[in-house]
PDB file of C-alpha atoms in Angstrom:
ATOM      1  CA  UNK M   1     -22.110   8.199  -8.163  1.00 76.00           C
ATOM      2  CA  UNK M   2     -22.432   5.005  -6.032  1.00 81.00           C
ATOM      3  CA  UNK M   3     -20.531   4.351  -2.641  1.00 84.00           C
ATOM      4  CA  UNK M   4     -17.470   1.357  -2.709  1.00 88.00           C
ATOM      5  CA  UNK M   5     -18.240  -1.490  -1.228  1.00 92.00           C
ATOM      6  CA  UNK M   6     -15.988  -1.454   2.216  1.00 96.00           C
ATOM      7  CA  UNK M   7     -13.520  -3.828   2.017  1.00 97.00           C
ATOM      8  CA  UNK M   8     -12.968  -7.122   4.486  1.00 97.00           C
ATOM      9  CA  UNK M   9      -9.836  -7.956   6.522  1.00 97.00           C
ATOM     10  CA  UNK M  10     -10.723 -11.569   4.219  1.00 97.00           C
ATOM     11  CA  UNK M  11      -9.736  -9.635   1.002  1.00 97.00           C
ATOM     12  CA  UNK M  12      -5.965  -9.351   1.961  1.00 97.00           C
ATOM     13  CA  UNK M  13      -3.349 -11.772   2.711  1.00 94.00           C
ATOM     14  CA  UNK M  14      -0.304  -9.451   3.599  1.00 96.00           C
ATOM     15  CA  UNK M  15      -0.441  -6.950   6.434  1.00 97.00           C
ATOM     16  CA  UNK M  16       1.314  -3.779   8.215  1.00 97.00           C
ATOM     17  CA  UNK M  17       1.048  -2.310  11.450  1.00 97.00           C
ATOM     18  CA  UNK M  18       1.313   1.179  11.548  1.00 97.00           C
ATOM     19  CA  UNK M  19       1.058   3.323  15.424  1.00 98.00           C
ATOM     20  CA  UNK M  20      -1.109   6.386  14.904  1.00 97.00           C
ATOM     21  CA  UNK M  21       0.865   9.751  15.877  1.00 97.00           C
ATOM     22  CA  UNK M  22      -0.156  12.984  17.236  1.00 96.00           C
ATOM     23  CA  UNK M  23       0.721  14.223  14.261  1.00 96.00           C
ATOM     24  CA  UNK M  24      -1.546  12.293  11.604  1.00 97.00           C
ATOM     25  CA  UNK M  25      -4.661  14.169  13.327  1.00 96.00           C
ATOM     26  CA  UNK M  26      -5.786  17.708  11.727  1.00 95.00           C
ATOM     27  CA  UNK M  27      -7.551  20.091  12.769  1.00 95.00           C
ATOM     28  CA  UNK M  28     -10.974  18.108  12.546  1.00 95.00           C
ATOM     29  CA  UNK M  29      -9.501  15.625  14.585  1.00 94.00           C
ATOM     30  CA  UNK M  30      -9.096  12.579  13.052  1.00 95.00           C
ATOM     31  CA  UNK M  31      -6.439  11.312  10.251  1.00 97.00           C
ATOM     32  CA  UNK M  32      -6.062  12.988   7.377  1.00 97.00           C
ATOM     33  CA  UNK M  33      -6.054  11.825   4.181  1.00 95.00           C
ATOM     34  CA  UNK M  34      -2.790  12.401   2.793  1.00 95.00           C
ATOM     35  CA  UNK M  35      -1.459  10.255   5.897  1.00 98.00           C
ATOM     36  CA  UNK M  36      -3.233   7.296   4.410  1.00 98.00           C
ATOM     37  CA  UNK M  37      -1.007   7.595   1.308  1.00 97.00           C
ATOM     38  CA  UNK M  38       1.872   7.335   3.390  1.00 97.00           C
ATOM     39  CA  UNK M  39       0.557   4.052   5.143  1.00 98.00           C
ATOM     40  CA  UNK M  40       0.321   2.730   1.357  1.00 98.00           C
ATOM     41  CA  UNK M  41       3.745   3.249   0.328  1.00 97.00           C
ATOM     42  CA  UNK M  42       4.989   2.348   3.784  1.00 97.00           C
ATOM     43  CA  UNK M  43       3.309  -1.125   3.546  1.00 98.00           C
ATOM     44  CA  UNK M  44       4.362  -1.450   0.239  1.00 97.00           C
ATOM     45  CA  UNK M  45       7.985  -0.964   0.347  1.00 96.00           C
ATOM     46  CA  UNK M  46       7.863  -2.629   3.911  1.00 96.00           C
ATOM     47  CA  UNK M  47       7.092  -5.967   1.947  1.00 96.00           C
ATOM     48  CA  UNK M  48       9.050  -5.607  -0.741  1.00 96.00           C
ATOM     49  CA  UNK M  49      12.113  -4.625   0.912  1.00 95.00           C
ATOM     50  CA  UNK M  50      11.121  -7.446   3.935  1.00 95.00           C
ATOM     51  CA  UNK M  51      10.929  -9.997   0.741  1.00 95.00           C
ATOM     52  CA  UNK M  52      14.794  -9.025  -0.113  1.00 94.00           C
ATOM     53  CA  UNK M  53      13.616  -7.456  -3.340  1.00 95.00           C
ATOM     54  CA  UNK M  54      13.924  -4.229  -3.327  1.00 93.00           C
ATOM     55  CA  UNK M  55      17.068  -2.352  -2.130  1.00 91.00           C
ATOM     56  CA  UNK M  56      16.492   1.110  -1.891  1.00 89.00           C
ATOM     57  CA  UNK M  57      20.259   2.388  -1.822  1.00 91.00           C
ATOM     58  CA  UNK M  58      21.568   0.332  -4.677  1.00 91.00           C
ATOM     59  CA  UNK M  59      19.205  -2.454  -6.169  1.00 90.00           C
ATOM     60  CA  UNK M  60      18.050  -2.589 -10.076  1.00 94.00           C
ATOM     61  CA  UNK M  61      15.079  -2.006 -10.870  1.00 96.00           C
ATOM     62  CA  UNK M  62      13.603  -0.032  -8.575  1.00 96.00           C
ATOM     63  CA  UNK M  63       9.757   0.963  -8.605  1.00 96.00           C
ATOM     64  CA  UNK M  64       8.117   4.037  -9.190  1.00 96.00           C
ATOM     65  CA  UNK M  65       4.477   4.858  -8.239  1.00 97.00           C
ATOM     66  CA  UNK M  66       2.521   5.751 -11.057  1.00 97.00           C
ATOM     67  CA  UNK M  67      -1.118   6.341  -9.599  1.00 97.00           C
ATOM     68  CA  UNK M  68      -2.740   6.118  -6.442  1.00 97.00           C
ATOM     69  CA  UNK M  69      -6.676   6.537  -5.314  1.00 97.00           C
ATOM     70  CA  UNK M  70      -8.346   5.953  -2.001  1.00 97.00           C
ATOM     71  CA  UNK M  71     -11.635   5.878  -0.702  1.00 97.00           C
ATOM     72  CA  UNK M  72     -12.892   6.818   2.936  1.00 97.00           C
ATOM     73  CA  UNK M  73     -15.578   4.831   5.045  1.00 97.00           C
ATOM     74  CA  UNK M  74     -14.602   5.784   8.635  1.00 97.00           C
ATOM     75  CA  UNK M  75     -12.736   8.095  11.054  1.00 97.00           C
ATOM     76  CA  UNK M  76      -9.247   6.898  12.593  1.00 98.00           C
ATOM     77  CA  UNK M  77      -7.806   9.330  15.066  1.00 97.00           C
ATOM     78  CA  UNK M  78      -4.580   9.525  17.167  1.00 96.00           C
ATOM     79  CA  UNK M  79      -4.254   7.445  19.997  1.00 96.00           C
ATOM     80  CA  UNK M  80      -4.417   3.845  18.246  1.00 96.00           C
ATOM     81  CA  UNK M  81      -2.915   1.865  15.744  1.00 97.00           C
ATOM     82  CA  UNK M  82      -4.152   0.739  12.142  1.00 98.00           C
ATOM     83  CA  UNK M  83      -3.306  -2.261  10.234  1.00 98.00           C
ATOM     84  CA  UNK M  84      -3.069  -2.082   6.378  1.00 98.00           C
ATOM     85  CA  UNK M  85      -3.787  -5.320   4.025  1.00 98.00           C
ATOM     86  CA  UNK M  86      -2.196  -5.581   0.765  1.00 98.00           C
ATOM     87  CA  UNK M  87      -3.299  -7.720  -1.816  1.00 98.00           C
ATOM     88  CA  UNK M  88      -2.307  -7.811  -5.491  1.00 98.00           C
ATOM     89  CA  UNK M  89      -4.810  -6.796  -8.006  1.00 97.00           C
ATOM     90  CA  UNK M  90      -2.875  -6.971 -11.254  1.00 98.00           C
ATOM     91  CA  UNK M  91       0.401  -7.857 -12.420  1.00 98.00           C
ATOM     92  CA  UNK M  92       1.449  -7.306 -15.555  1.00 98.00           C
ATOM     93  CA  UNK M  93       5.007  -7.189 -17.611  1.00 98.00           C
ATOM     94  CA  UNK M  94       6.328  -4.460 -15.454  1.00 98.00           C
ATOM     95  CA  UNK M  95       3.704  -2.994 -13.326  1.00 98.00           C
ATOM     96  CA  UNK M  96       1.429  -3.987 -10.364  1.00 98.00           C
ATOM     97  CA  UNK M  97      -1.432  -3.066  -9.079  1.00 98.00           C
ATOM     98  CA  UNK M  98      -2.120  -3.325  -5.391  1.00 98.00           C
ATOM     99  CA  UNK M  99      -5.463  -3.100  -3.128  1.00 98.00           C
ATOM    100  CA  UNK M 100      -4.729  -1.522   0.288  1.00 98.00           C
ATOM    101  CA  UNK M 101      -7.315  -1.409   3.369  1.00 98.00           C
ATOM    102  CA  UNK M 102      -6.600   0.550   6.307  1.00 98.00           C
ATOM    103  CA  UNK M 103      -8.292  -1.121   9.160  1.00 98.00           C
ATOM    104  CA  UNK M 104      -8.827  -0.166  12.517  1.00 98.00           C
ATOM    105  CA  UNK M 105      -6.817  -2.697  14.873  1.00 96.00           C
ATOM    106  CA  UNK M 106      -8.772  -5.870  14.878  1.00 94.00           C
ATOM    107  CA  UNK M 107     -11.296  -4.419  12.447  1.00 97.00           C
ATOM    108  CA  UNK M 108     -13.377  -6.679   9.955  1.00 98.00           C
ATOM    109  CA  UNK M 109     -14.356  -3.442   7.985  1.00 98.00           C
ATOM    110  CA  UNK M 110     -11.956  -1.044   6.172  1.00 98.00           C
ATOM    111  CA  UNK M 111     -11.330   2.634   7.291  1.00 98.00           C
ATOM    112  CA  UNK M 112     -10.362   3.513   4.257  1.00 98.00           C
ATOM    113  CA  UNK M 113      -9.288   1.571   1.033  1.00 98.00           C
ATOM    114  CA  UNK M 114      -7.256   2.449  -2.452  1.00 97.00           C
ATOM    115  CA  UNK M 115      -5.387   1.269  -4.892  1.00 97.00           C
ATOM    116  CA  UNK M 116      -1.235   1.805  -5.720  1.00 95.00           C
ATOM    117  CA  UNK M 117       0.509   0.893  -9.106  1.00 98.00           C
ATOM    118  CA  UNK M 118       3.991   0.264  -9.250  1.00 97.00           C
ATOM    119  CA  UNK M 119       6.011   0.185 -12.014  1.00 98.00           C
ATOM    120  CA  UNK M 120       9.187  -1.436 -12.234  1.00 97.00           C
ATOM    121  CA  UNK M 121      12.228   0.545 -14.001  1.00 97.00           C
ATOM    122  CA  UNK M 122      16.109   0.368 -14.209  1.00 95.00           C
ATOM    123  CA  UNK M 123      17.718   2.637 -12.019  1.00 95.00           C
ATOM    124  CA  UNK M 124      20.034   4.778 -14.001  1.00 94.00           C
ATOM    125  CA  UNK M 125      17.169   5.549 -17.652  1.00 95.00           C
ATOM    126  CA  UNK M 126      14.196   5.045 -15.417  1.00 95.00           C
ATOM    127  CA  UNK M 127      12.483   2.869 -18.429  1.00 97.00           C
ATOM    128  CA  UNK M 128      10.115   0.332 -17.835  1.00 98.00           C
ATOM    129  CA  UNK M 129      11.381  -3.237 -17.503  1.00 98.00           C
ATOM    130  CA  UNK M 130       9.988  -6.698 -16.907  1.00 98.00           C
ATOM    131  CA  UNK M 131       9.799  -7.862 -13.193  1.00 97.00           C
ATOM    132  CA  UNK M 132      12.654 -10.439 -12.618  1.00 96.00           C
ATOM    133  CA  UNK M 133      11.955 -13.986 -11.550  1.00 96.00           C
ATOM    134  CA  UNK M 134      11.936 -13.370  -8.048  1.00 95.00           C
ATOM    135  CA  UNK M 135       9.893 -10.518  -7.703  1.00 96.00           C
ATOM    136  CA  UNK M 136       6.942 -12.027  -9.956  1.00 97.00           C
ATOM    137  CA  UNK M 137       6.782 -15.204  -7.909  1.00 96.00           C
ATOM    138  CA  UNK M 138       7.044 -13.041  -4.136  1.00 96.00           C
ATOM    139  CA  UNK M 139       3.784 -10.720  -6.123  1.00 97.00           C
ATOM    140  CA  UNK M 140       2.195 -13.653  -7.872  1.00 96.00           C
ATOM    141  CA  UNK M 141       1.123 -15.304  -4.236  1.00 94.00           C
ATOM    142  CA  UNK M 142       0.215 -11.923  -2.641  1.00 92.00           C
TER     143      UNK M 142
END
């Protein structure tokens, strides 16, 4: 199986600062990897709600994450803070693909880099529906 290529800070145009915590450390001493799935969805919903898209408490649709993968190229550990890049990979009728990098602060080179899909749904059947107006031109220039 062949290694990803590590992401550049170049390959992203949104980004979210994140403070490391005692707590993301285990008991190898550096992050560990279900924390980075947290950063995703974090920077995720930070932009969309930031945007004025999504409302968590009442808004229609809301999104649902459908798949998730990331890949590992280098240690983070508590003290510091990381910066996560978004970009979007695919959008389509009513789901979204993003790329995420987790980069050391200042970085050039990825820590770690994945992939989350969103998929946009009504609140009360949680079906599938297109992305309104708004939200496909705020994910069409990410």
């Amino acid at each position: 199986m062949s290694r990803p290529v590590t992401p550049r800070r170049t390959q992203f145009s949104r980004w979210h600062g994140i403070t490391l915590r005692w707590a993301d450390n285990d008991a190898y001493g550096h992050v560990n990897n279900t924390v980075y799935y947290q950063w995703f969805d974090s920077a995720v919903n930070a932009l969309l709600v930031g945007e004025q898209l999504l409302d968590i408490v009442a808004g229609d649709p809301i999104c649902l994450v459908v798949g998730t993968s990331c890949n590992y190229f280098a240690p983070l550990s508590f003290p510091g803070e990381v910066e996560v890049g978004l970009a979007v990979a695919e959008l389509g009728r009513s789901s979204v693909r993003y790329n995420l990098g987790v980069f050391a602060k200042g970085a050039e080179e990825a820590a770690a880099a994945g992939t989350f899909v969103h998929v946009a749904v009504d609140r009360a059947g949680r079906r599938p529906v297109p992305w309104p107006d708004a939200w496909r031109q705020v994910l069409e220039r990410i």
